[in-house]
Tab-separated table of C-alpha atoms (C1' of nucleotides) in Angstrom:
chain	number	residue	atom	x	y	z
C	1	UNK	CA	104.658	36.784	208.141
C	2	UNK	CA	101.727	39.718	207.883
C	3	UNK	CA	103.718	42.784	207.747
C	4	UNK	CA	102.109	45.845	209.674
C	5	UNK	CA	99.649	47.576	207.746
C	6	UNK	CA	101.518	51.075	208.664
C	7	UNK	CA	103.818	50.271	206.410
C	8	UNK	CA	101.075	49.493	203.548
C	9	UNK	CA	100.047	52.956	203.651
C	10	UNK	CA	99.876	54.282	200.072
C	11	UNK	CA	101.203	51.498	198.348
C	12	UNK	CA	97.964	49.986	197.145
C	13	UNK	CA	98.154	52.499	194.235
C	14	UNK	CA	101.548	52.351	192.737
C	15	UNK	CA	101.073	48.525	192.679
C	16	UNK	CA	97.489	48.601	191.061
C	17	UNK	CA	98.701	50.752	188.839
C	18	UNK	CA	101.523	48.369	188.272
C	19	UNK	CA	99.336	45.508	187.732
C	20	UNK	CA	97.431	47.163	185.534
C	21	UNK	CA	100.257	47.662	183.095
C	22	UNK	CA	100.806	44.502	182.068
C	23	UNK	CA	96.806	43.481	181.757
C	24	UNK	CA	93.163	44.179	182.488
C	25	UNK	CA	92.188	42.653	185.508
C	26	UNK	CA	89.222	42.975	188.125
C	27	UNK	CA	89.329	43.474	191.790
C	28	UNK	CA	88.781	40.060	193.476
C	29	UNK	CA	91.261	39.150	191.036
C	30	UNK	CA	93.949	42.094	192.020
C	31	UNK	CA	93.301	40.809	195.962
C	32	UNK	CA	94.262	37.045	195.187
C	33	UNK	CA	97.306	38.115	192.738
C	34	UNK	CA	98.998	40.194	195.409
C	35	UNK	CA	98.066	37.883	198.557
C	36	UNK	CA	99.512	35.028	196.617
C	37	UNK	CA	102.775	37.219	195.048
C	38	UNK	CA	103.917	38.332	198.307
C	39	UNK	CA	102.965	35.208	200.234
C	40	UNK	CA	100.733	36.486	202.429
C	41	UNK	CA	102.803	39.178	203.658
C	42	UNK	CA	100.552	41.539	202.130
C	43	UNK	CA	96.699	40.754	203.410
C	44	UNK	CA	94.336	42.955	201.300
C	45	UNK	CA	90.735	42.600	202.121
C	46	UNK	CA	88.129	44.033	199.866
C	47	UNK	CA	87.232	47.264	202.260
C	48	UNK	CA	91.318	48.008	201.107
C	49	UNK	CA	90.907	47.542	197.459
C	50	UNK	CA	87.392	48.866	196.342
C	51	UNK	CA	87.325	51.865	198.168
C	52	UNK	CA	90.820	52.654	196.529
C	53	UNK	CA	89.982	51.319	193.085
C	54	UNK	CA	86.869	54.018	192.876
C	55	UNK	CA	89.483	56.411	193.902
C	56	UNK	CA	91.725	56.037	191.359
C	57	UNK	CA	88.874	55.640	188.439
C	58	UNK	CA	87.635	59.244	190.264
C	59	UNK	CA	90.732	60.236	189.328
C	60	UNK	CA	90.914	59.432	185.718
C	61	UNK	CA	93.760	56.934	185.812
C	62	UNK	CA	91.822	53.751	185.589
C	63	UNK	CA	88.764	52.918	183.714
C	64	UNK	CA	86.416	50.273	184.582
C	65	UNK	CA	84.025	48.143	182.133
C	66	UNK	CA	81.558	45.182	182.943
C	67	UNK	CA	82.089	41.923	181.712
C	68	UNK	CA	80.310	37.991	182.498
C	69	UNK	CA	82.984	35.680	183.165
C	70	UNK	CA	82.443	32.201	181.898
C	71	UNK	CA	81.556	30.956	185.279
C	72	UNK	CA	78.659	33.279	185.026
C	73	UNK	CA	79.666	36.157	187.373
C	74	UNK	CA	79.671	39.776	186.644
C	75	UNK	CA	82.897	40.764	186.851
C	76	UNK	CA	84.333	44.996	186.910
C	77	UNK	CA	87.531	44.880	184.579
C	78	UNK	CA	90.131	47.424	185.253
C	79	UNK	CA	92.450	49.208	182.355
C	80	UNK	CA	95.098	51.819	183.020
C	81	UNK	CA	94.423	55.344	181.308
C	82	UNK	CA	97.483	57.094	179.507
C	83	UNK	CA	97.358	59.056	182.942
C	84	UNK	CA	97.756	56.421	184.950
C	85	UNK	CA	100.592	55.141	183.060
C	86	UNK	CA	102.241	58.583	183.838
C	87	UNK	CA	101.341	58.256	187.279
C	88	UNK	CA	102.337	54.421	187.585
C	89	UNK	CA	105.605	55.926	186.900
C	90	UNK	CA	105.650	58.418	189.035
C	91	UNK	CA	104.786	55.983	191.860
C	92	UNK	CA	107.908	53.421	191.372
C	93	UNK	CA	110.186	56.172	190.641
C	94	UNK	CA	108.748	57.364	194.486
C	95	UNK	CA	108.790	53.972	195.938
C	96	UNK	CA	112.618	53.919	194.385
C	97	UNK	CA	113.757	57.216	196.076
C	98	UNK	CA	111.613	55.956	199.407
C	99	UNK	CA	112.742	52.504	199.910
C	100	UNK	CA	116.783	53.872	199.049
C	101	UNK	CA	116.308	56.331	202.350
C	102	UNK	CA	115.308	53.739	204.331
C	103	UNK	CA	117.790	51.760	203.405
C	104	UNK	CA	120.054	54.323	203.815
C	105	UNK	CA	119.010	55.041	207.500
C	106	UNK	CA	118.398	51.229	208.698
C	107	UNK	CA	121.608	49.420	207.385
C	108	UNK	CA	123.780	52.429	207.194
A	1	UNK	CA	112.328	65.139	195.768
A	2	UNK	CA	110.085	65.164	198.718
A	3	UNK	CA	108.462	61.668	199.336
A	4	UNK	CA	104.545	61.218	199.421
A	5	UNK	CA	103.979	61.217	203.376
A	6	UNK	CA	101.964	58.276	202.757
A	7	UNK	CA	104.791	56.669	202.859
A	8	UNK	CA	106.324	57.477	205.876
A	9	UNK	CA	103.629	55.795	207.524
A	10	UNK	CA	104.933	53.461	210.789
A	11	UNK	CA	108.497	54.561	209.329
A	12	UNK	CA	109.392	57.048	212.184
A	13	UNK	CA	109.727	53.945	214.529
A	14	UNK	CA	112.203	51.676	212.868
A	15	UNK	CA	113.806	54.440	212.283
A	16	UNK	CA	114.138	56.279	215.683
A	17	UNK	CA	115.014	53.199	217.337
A	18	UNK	CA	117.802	52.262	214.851
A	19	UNK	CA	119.568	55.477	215.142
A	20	UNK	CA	119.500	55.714	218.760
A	21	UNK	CA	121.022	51.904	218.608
A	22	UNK	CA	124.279	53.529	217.972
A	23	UNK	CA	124.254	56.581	220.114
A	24	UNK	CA	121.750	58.419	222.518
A	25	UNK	CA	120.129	61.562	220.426
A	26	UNK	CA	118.203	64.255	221.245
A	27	UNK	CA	114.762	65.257	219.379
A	28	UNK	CA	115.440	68.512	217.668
A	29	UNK	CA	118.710	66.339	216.627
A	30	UNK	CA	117.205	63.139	215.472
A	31	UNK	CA	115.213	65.238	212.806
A	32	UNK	CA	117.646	66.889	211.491
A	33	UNK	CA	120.357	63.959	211.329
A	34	UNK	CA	117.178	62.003	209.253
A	35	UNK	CA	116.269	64.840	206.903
A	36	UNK	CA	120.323	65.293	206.272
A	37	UNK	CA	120.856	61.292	205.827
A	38	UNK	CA	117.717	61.144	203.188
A	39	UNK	CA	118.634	64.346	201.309
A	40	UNK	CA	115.684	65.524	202.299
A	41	UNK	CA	113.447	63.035	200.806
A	42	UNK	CA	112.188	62.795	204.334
A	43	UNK	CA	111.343	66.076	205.928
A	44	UNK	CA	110.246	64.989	209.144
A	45	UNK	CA	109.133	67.954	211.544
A	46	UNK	CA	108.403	68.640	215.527
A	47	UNK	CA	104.767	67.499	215.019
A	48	UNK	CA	105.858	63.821	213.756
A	49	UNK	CA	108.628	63.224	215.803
A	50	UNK	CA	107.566	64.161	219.568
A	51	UNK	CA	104.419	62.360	219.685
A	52	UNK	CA	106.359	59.150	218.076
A	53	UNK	CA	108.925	59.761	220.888
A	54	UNK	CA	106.602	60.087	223.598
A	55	UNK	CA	104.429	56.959	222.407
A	56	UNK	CA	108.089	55.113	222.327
A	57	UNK	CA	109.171	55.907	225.845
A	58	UNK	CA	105.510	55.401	227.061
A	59	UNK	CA	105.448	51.424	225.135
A	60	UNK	CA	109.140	51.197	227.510
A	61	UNK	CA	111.377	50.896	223.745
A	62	UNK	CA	113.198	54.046	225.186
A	63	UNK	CA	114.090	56.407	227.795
A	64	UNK	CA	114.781	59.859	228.363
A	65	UNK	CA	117.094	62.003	230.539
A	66	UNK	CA	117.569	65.938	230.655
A	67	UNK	CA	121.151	67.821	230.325
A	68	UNK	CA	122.577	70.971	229.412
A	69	UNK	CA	124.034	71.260	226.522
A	70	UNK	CA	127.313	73.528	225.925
A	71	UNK	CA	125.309	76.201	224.479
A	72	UNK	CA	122.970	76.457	227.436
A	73	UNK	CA	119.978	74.800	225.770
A	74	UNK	CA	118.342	72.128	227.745
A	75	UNK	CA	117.991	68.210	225.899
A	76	UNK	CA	115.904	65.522	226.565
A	77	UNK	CA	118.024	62.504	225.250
A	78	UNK	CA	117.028	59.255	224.857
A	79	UNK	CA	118.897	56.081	224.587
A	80	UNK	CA	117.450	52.694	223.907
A	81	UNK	CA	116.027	49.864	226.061
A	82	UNK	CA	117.006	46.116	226.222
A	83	UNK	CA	112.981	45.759	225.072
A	84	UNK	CA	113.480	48.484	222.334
A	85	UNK	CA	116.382	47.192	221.045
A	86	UNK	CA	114.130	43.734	220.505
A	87	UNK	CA	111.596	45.893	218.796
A	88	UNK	CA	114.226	47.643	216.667
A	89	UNK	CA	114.979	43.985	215.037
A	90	UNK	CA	111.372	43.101	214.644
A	91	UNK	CA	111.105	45.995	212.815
A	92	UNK	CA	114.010	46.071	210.599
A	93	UNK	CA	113.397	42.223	209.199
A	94	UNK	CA	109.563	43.597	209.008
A	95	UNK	CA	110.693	46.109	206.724
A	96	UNK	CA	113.130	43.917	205.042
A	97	UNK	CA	110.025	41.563	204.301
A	98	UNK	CA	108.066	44.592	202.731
A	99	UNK	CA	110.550	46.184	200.757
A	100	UNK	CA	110.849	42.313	199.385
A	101	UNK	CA	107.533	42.218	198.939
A	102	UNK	CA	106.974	45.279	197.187
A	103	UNK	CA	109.766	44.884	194.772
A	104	UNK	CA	108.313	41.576	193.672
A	105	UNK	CA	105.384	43.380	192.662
A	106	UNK	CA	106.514	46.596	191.321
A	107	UNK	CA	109.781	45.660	189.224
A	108	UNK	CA	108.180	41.367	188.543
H	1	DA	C1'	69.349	22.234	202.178
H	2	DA	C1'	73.477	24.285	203.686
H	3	DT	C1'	77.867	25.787	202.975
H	4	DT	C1'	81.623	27.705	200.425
H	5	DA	C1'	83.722	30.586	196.912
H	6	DT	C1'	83.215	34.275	193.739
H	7	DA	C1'	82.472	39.134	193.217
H	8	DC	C1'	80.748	43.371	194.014
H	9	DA	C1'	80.081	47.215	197.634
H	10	DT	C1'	79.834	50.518	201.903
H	11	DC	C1'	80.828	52.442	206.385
H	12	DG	C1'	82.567	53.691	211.009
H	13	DG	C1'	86.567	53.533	213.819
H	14	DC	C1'	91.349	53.820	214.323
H	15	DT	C1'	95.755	55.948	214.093
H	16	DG	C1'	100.001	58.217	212.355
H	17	DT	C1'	101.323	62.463	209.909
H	18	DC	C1'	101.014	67.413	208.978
H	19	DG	C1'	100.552	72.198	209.706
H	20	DA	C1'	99.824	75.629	212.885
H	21	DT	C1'	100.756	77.399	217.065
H	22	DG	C1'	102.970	78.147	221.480
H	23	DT	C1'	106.875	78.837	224.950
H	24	DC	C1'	111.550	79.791	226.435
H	25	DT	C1'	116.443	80.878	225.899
H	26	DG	C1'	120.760	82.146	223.814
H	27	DT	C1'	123.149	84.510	219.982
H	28	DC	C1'	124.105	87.922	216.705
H	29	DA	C1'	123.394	91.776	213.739
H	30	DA	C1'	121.534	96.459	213.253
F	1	DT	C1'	119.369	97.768	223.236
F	2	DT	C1'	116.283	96.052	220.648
F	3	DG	C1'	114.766	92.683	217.333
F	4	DA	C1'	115.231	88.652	214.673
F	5	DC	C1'	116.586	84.099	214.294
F	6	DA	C1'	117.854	79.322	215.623
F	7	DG	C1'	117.708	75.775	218.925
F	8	DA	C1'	114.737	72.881	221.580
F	9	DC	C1'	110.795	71.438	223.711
F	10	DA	C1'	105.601	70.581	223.254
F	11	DT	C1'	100.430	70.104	221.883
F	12	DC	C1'	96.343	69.856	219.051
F	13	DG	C1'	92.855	69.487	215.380
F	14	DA	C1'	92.256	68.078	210.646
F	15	DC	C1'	93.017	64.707	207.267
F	16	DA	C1'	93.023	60.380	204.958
F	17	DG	C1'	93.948	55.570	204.063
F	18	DC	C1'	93.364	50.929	205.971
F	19	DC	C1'	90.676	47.393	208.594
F	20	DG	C1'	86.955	44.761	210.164
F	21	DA	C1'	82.309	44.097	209.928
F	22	DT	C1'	78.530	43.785	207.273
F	23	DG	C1'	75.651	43.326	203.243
F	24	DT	C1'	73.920	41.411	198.606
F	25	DA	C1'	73.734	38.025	194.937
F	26	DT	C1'	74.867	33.891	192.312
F	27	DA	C1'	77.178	29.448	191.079
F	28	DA	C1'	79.182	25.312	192.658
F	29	DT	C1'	79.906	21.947	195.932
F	30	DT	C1'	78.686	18.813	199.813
DNA sequence: AATTATACATCGGCTGTCGATGTCTGTCAA
DNA sequence: TTGACAGACATCGACAGCCGATGTATAATT
């Protein structure tokens, strides 16, 4: 059930940004929340998410601070700036307008 | 209200072979039929489309025949194959599974 | 002692989209 | 009649995000 990563293409920041809405999280933890959400349709690997996280912190619309879990790990926890709320935003209003002309096209 | 070509990614495809599912279309005429139906939150030009087409009628999902049109300009139309019509499916319940997918995460 | 899971990271290759550019023909206004 | 524009085809290099491979380090499990 893997959908094409084509189709992926620029969503992996509208739905961090989502994520990071509600809570702080860290990146392993991002990978295993959407794998398990969309039932392994979506398949992120870490060369997907890191790369893209350091992006968006370049940006200014995360920031990133260190913490040691209680299993002992160093762990990179994620918060979303007032910028990235505005861009979160942004994004799902896009994905909105996207997905509706798609829809439009394939079940018209 | 343009859409983030991001995207559009591995969207031409479903998308050319649903529309010529109904009725054989011509290149020039697919793009503006697409940019029409979306309002213009696509705005798909020569440089996306003809290189999709070609890859499509090289993969078998279509094929292509010449005419003259009334106004004197020649076409190169394309109508879909028993194996594109196969792929159109695939694709539409692939996209059916994203959209899903994505909706879960961005609106949970 | 070896394997697995957690958790970070980087990098080269791939591939679809975009913008620019090109060609040819018919139409229509100046 | 000349020039501009629209229709209609096409190609090509640059760009950028995703993937797979690879690497490091530690804790827990077998």
């Amino acid at each position: 059930m893997a959908v094409n990563s084509d189709m992926m293409r620029g969503m992996a920041e509208p739905i961090i940004l989502k994520l990071l809405n509600y809570k702080k999280m860290y990146g392993y933890e991002i990978i295993k929340v959407v794998n398990e959400k969309t039932n392994n349709a979506f398949q992120w690997k870490e060369g997907t998410l890191y790369p893209c996280l350091h992006r968006l912190e370049a940006d200014g619309l995360i920031d990133s601070e260190w913490e040691i879990a209680d299993n002992g790990k160093p762990r990179k926890y994620y918060t979303l700036t007032k910028k990235g709320q505005a861009k979160m935003a942004a994004k799902v209003e896009e994905w909105s307008h996207f997905a509706q002309a798609v829809n439009n096209l394939l079940f018209a």
